[in-house]
Amino acid sequence: KSAVSKNIRQMEQELDLILFIRVNNRLRLTPAGKTMWEEFSSIPNQIENALIKAQSSQVAQTRPVIIGLPSFSEHVNHIKPVLELYRSISPGFDYYIECYDFEVLTRQLLNHEIDILFTSLFEETTLKGLNLKYRVIEEFPLSATMDESNPLTEKRYLTPSDILHERIIAISPVSLPSYMRNVVLPLFENTPSQPKISYYASTTESALANIHDENEVVITDEFIAQGALEHQTSRPIQGTMSGIVMAWLPEGDLAMNRTIDVLLRQFTQ
C-alpha cells in the first residue's frame, strides 16, 4: 500500500493535479481523476484501431479476396459486417463471397479457387485432416429450433434429455456427413436411448421447412437457427458447443497472410 501511495503522490506532483482523495480509508477519484480516467480508458481501443489501420495500409492488395461460405447457414449475416468494416478502413481491400457445400468449398480452397473459408465448428474434424490452417473465431452452444407451440419453448435452456423424446428432423448424412457424426449423435451419447429421427432433409432450409408439429425439432447452431421460419423459435442446449471456424492455406503470399492476420484480429477482438 505504501508503494502505491508513493506512486500516486509522485504522479500527482508531476501532473500538478489531485487525482485521489481518501474517504473512509478508501481511495476515491476526484473530478480531475475521473476526467483523466475517462480520457485514458479509450487509449487501448485507439491503439488497436490504429494498429488495424496500419496493417491494412501495409497490405498491398492486388486482387479481391475470395471468401467461401457454406450454403446451408446464415454465416454471411455475421461475416459480411466484419468484412465491410475492414473494407471501409482499408481502401486496398476488396472481396467477393462464394456459397457452396462444405465439400466443394474445401476442394476450392485446396485448389486456390478461394482464399478463405468460414464454416461451422462441427466441420473441424474434417479440417484437421487437410493441409490447412484454421482458427475458431467464435463459440456458442447448439440450439433446438421448433414450432412456437412446442411445450419446450417454456424453458429458457434445454438439455439433451429434454429433446430425446422429440421427433428430430435431421440433415441427411449423405449431404452433410459431419452433422450427424459431430452434432446429433454426440448430443445423445449419455442418454438412455437414441433420438427419434423422423425425417432426413437434404438441406438446412428443408429441415426447418419440415417442422410441422409441436413435437418436432431441428438441432442447429446459432447461425443455422437464424434461418428459422415464421412461428419457429430456438432454445440453446446446455453443455454443448458450436461456433465458426476460419480456414486458409498455409502457403499464402505475404499480402494474403497480412490480410488474414488483420481479419483474425477483427473477428476475435
Short mmCIF file of C-alpha atoms in Angstrom, two decimals:
data_model
loop_
_atom_site.label_atom_id
_atom_site.label_comp_id
_atom_site.label_asym_id
_atom_site.label_seq_id
_atom_site.Cartn_x
_atom_site.Cartn_y
_atom_site.Cartn_z
CA LYS A 1 0.00 0.00 0.00
CA SER A 2 2.82 2.42 0.89
CA ALA A 3 4.42 1.86 -2.53
CA VAL A 4 1.09 2.55 -4.25
CA SER A 5 0.55 5.71 -2.19
CA LYS A 6 4.06 6.85 -3.02
CA ASN A 7 3.47 6.32 -6.75
CA ILE A 8 0.16 8.20 -6.58
CA ARG A 9 1.76 11.17 -4.79
CA GLN A 10 4.61 11.21 -7.32
CA MET A 11 2.18 11.13 -10.25
CA GLU A 12 0.03 13.91 -8.76
CA GLN A 13 3.15 16.06 -8.22
CA GLU A 14 4.34 15.54 -11.79
CA LEU A 15 0.89 16.36 -13.22
CA ASP A 16 0.15 19.12 -10.71
CA LEU A 17 -3.28 17.51 -10.14
CA ILE A 18 -5.12 15.98 -7.21
CA LEU A 19 -6.41 12.69 -8.63
CA PHE A 20 -7.49 10.82 -5.48
CA ILE A 21 -8.94 11.55 -2.08
CA ARG A 22 -9.26 9.12 0.82
CA VAL A 23 -12.82 8.57 2.13
CA ASN A 24 -13.44 6.07 4.94
CA ASN A 25 -9.95 4.63 4.36
CA ARG A 26 -10.71 4.06 0.64
CA LEU A 27 -9.36 5.95 -2.35
CA ARG A 28 -11.88 7.84 -4.47
CA LEU A 29 -11.33 9.64 -7.76
CA THR A 30 -11.60 13.40 -7.71
CA PRO A 31 -13.37 15.17 -10.63
CA ALA A 32 -9.91 15.68 -12.18
CA GLY A 33 -9.14 11.99 -11.64
CA LYS A 34 -12.42 10.94 -13.28
CA THR A 35 -11.65 13.12 -16.29
CA MET A 36 -8.19 11.58 -16.66
CA TRP A 37 -9.66 8.06 -16.32
CA GLU A 38 -12.34 8.67 -18.96
CA GLU A 39 -9.83 10.12 -21.41
CA PHE A 40 -7.14 7.47 -20.90
CA SER A 41 -9.51 4.46 -20.83
CA SER A 42 -10.15 4.86 -24.56
CA ILE A 43 -6.45 4.73 -25.47
CA PRO A 44 -6.21 0.89 -25.75
CA ASN A 45 -9.06 0.87 -28.29
CA GLN A 46 -7.47 3.74 -30.19
CA ILE A 47 -4.17 1.87 -30.32
CA GLU A 48 -5.95 -1.30 -31.50
CA ASN A 49 -7.77 0.60 -34.27
CA ALA A 50 -4.57 2.38 -35.29
CA LEU A 51 -2.77 -0.96 -35.50
CA ILE A 52 -5.51 -2.41 -37.70
CA LYS A 53 -5.39 0.62 -39.99
CA ALA A 54 -1.60 0.47 -40.18
CA GLN A 55 -1.64 -3.23 -41.01
CA SER A 56 -4.37 -2.63 -43.56
CA SER A 57 -2.41 0.11 -45.31
CA GLN A 58 0.62 -2.15 -45.40
CA VAL A 59 -1.29 -4.84 -47.30
CA ALA A 60 -0.61 -4.33 -50.98
CA GLN A 61 -3.85 -5.89 -52.16
CA THR A 62 -3.57 -6.68 -55.87
CA ARG A 63 -6.85 -8.59 -56.27
CA PRO A 64 -10.10 -9.17 -54.35
CA VAL A 65 -10.09 -11.82 -51.63
CA ILE A 66 -12.48 -14.67 -52.42
CA ILE A 67 -14.41 -15.74 -49.31
CA GLY A 68 -16.10 -19.14 -49.17
CA LEU A 69 -19.22 -19.61 -47.02
CA PRO A 70 -21.36 -22.74 -46.62
CA SER A 71 -24.70 -22.51 -48.37
CA PHE A 72 -26.51 -24.26 -45.52
CA SER A 73 -26.19 -21.48 -42.93
CA GLU A 74 -26.65 -17.80 -42.14
CA HIS A 75 -22.93 -17.20 -41.63
CA VAL A 76 -22.96 -14.47 -44.26
CA ASN A 77 -25.04 -12.23 -41.95
CA HIS A 78 -22.29 -12.46 -39.34
CA ILE A 79 -19.19 -12.48 -41.53
CA LYS A 80 -20.08 -9.71 -44.00
CA PRO A 81 -20.26 -6.81 -41.49
CA VAL A 82 -16.69 -7.54 -40.38
CA LEU A 83 -15.52 -7.69 -44.00
CA GLU A 84 -17.29 -4.40 -44.70
CA LEU A 85 -15.64 -2.78 -41.68
CA TYR A 86 -12.23 -3.87 -42.91
CA ARG A 87 -13.08 -2.65 -46.41
CA SER A 88 -14.06 0.77 -45.04
CA ILE A 89 -10.71 1.31 -43.30
CA SER A 90 -8.53 -0.26 -45.98
CA PRO A 91 -9.05 1.20 -49.50
CA GLY A 92 -6.86 -1.55 -50.99
CA PHE A 93 -9.06 -4.37 -49.66
CA ASP A 94 -11.96 -5.83 -51.61
CA TYR A 95 -13.70 -9.20 -51.53
CA TYR A 96 -16.27 -11.47 -53.14
CA ILE A 97 -18.30 -14.23 -51.48
CA GLU A 98 -18.97 -17.69 -52.90
CA CYS A 99 -21.51 -20.03 -51.25
CA TYR A 100 -21.28 -23.79 -51.81
CA ASP A 101 -21.50 -27.05 -49.89
CA PHE A 102 -18.62 -27.58 -47.46
CA GLU A 103 -17.04 -30.35 -49.55
CA VAL A 104 -16.99 -28.06 -52.60
CA LEU A 105 -15.54 -25.17 -50.60
CA THR A 106 -12.69 -27.24 -49.15
CA ARG A 107 -11.82 -28.50 -52.63
CA GLN A 108 -11.85 -24.94 -53.96
CA LEU A 109 -9.63 -23.76 -51.11
CA LEU A 110 -7.10 -26.53 -51.72
CA ASN A 111 -7.17 -25.68 -55.45
CA HIS A 112 -6.58 -21.96 -54.74
CA GLU A 113 -10.00 -21.05 -56.16
CA ILE A 114 -10.99 -19.32 -52.91
CA ASP A 115 -8.71 -17.70 -50.34
CA ILE A 116 -10.51 -18.02 -47.01
CA LEU A 117 -13.19 -20.44 -45.84
CA PHE A 118 -15.65 -19.90 -42.99
CA THR A 119 -17.66 -22.86 -41.73
CA SER A 120 -19.30 -24.34 -38.63
CA LEU A 121 -17.23 -25.77 -35.80
CA PHE A 122 -18.67 -29.24 -36.37
CA GLU A 123 -16.58 -29.40 -39.56
CA GLU A 124 -13.36 -29.05 -37.55
CA THR A 125 -12.60 -32.79 -37.62
CA THR A 126 -12.62 -32.67 -41.42
CA LEU A 127 -10.33 -29.63 -41.47
CA LYS A 128 -7.82 -31.42 -39.22
CA GLY A 129 -7.24 -33.98 -41.94
CA LEU A 130 -6.43 -31.37 -44.59
CA ASN A 131 -3.34 -29.29 -45.25
CA LEU A 132 -4.96 -26.10 -43.96
CA LYS A 133 -4.55 -23.61 -41.17
CA TYR A 134 -7.66 -22.67 -39.22
CA ARG A 135 -8.83 -20.93 -36.08
CA VAL A 136 -12.09 -20.88 -34.13
CA ILE A 137 -13.22 -17.25 -34.24
CA GLU A 138 -16.43 -17.58 -32.23
CA GLU A 139 -18.07 -20.16 -29.97
CA PHE A 140 -21.70 -20.61 -28.90
CA PRO A 141 -24.00 -23.51 -27.86
CA LEU A 142 -26.07 -25.67 -30.15
CA SER A 143 -29.75 -24.82 -30.40
CA ALA A 144 -33.01 -26.68 -30.89
CA THR A 145 -35.33 -24.98 -33.39
CA MET A 146 -39.03 -25.79 -33.08
CA ASP A 147 -42.53 -24.52 -33.64
CA GLU A 148 -43.68 -21.86 -31.19
CA SER A 149 -46.40 -24.27 -29.99
CA ASN A 150 -43.83 -26.77 -28.69
CA PRO A 151 -44.02 -27.01 -24.85
CA LEU A 152 -40.21 -26.89 -24.74
CA THR A 153 -40.42 -23.19 -25.58
CA GLU A 154 -41.44 -22.62 -21.96
CA LYS A 155 -37.87 -23.44 -20.96
CA ARG A 156 -35.06 -20.92 -21.33
CA TYR A 157 -32.42 -23.62 -21.79
CA LEU A 158 -32.73 -27.23 -22.88
CA THR A 159 -30.83 -30.41 -22.09
CA PRO A 160 -30.32 -33.44 -24.35
CA SER A 161 -32.84 -35.29 -22.19
CA ASP A 162 -35.46 -32.64 -22.97
CA ILE A 163 -35.05 -33.30 -26.68
CA LEU A 164 -34.68 -37.09 -26.52
CA HIS A 165 -38.39 -37.82 -26.89
CA GLU A 166 -38.99 -35.22 -29.58
CA ARG A 167 -39.15 -36.13 -33.25
CA ILE A 168 -35.91 -34.88 -34.77
CA ILE A 169 -35.68 -33.69 -38.33
CA ALA A 170 -32.02 -34.11 -39.26
CA ILE A 171 -29.86 -33.07 -42.17
CA SER A 172 -29.10 -36.12 -44.28
CA PRO A 173 -25.70 -37.78 -43.68
CA VAL A 174 -25.41 -38.03 -47.44
CA SER A 175 -25.49 -34.26 -47.94
CA LEU A 176 -23.74 -33.26 -44.69
CA PRO A 177 -21.99 -36.26 -43.03
CA SER A 178 -20.37 -34.26 -40.24
CA TYR A 179 -23.74 -33.03 -38.97
CA MET A 180 -24.88 -36.45 -37.76
CA ARG A 181 -21.37 -37.52 -36.73
CA ASN A 182 -20.38 -34.40 -34.79
CA VAL A 183 -23.69 -32.80 -33.77
CA VAL A 184 -26.64 -35.17 -33.37
CA LEU A 185 -25.04 -38.44 -32.21
CA PRO A 186 -22.65 -36.92 -29.61
CA LEU A 187 -25.56 -34.93 -28.18
CA PHE A 188 -27.28 -38.14 -27.07
CA GLU A 189 -24.29 -40.34 -26.23
CA ASN A 190 -25.04 -40.13 -22.47
CA THR A 191 -28.83 -40.53 -22.70
CA PRO A 192 -30.55 -43.87 -22.01
CA SER A 193 -31.78 -44.24 -25.59
CA GLN A 194 -31.13 -42.95 -29.08
CA PRO A 195 -33.00 -40.00 -30.62
CA LYS A 196 -36.03 -40.46 -32.84
CA ILE A 197 -35.15 -39.30 -36.35
CA SER A 198 -38.44 -38.64 -38.13
CA TYR A 199 -37.02 -37.34 -41.40
CA TYR A 200 -33.69 -36.75 -43.15
CA ALA A 201 -33.73 -33.47 -45.08
CA SER A 202 -31.25 -32.66 -47.83
CA THR A 203 -30.52 -29.12 -46.58
CA THR A 204 -30.95 -26.97 -43.50
CA GLU A 205 -33.64 -24.99 -45.25
CA SER A 206 -35.52 -28.24 -45.97
CA ALA A 207 -35.16 -29.39 -42.36
CA LEU A 208 -36.62 -26.15 -41.00
CA ALA A 209 -39.40 -26.20 -43.60
CA ASN A 210 -40.46 -29.67 -42.42
CA ILE A 211 -41.24 -28.70 -38.83
CA HIS A 212 -44.99 -29.33 -38.90
CA ASP A 213 -45.95 -30.49 -35.41
CA GLU A 214 -45.31 -29.22 -31.91
CA ASN A 215 -43.04 -32.15 -31.03
CA GLU A 216 -40.64 -31.81 -33.98
CA VAL A 217 -37.23 -30.14 -33.62
CA VAL A 218 -34.13 -29.44 -35.68
CA ILE A 219 -30.74 -29.42 -33.95
CA THR A 220 -28.90 -26.37 -35.24
CA ASP A 221 -26.12 -23.97 -34.41
CA GLU A 222 -26.74 -20.27 -33.78
CA PHE A 223 -26.38 -19.22 -37.39
CA ILE A 224 -28.46 -22.01 -38.88
CA ALA A 225 -31.11 -21.06 -36.32
CA GLN A 226 -31.16 -17.54 -37.73
CA GLY A 227 -32.83 -19.03 -40.80
CA ALA A 228 -35.84 -20.16 -38.76
CA LEU A 229 -39.20 -19.56 -40.40
CA GLU A 230 -42.17 -17.60 -39.11
CA HIS A 231 -43.73 -19.18 -35.99
CA GLN A 232 -40.46 -21.01 -35.25
CA THR A 233 -38.16 -20.30 -32.32
CA SER A 234 -34.91 -21.69 -30.89
CA ARG A 235 -33.58 -22.57 -27.45
CA PRO A 236 -29.89 -23.12 -26.56
CA ILE A 237 -28.85 -26.60 -25.43
CA GLN A 238 -26.82 -26.66 -22.22
CA GLY A 239 -23.42 -28.33 -22.19
CA THR A 240 -22.94 -28.10 -25.96
CA MET A 241 -20.60 -26.09 -28.12
CA SER A 242 -20.58 -24.97 -31.71
CA GLY A 243 -19.03 -21.99 -33.42
CA ILE A 244 -17.43 -20.56 -36.53
CA VAL A 245 -14.08 -21.63 -37.96
CA MET A 246 -11.91 -19.60 -40.35
CA ALA A 247 -9.57 -21.66 -42.57
CA TRP A 248 -6.90 -20.74 -45.11
CA LEU A 249 -3.93 -22.20 -46.98
CA PRO A 250 -0.61 -22.22 -45.09
CA GLU A 251 1.45 -21.17 -48.12
CA GLY A 252 -0.24 -17.84 -48.81
CA ASP A 253 1.79 -14.90 -50.09
CA LEU A 254 2.84 -12.02 -47.83
CA ALA A 255 -0.11 -9.79 -48.73
CA MET A 256 -2.66 -12.57 -48.13
CA ASN A 257 -1.05 -13.55 -44.82
CA ARG A 258 -1.29 -9.94 -43.64
CA THR A 259 -4.91 -9.78 -44.71
CA ILE A 260 -5.63 -12.97 -42.75
CA ASP A 261 -3.85 -11.58 -39.67
CA VAL A 262 -5.93 -8.40 -39.77
CA LEU A 263 -9.20 -10.32 -40.27
CA LEU A 264 -8.40 -12.67 -37.38
CA ARG A 265 -7.72 -9.67 -35.17
CA GLN A 266 -11.05 -8.10 -36.13
CA PHE A 267 -13.07 -11.29 -35.65
CA THR A 268 -11.55 -12.14 -32.27
CA GLN A 269 -11.13 -8.69 -30.69
#
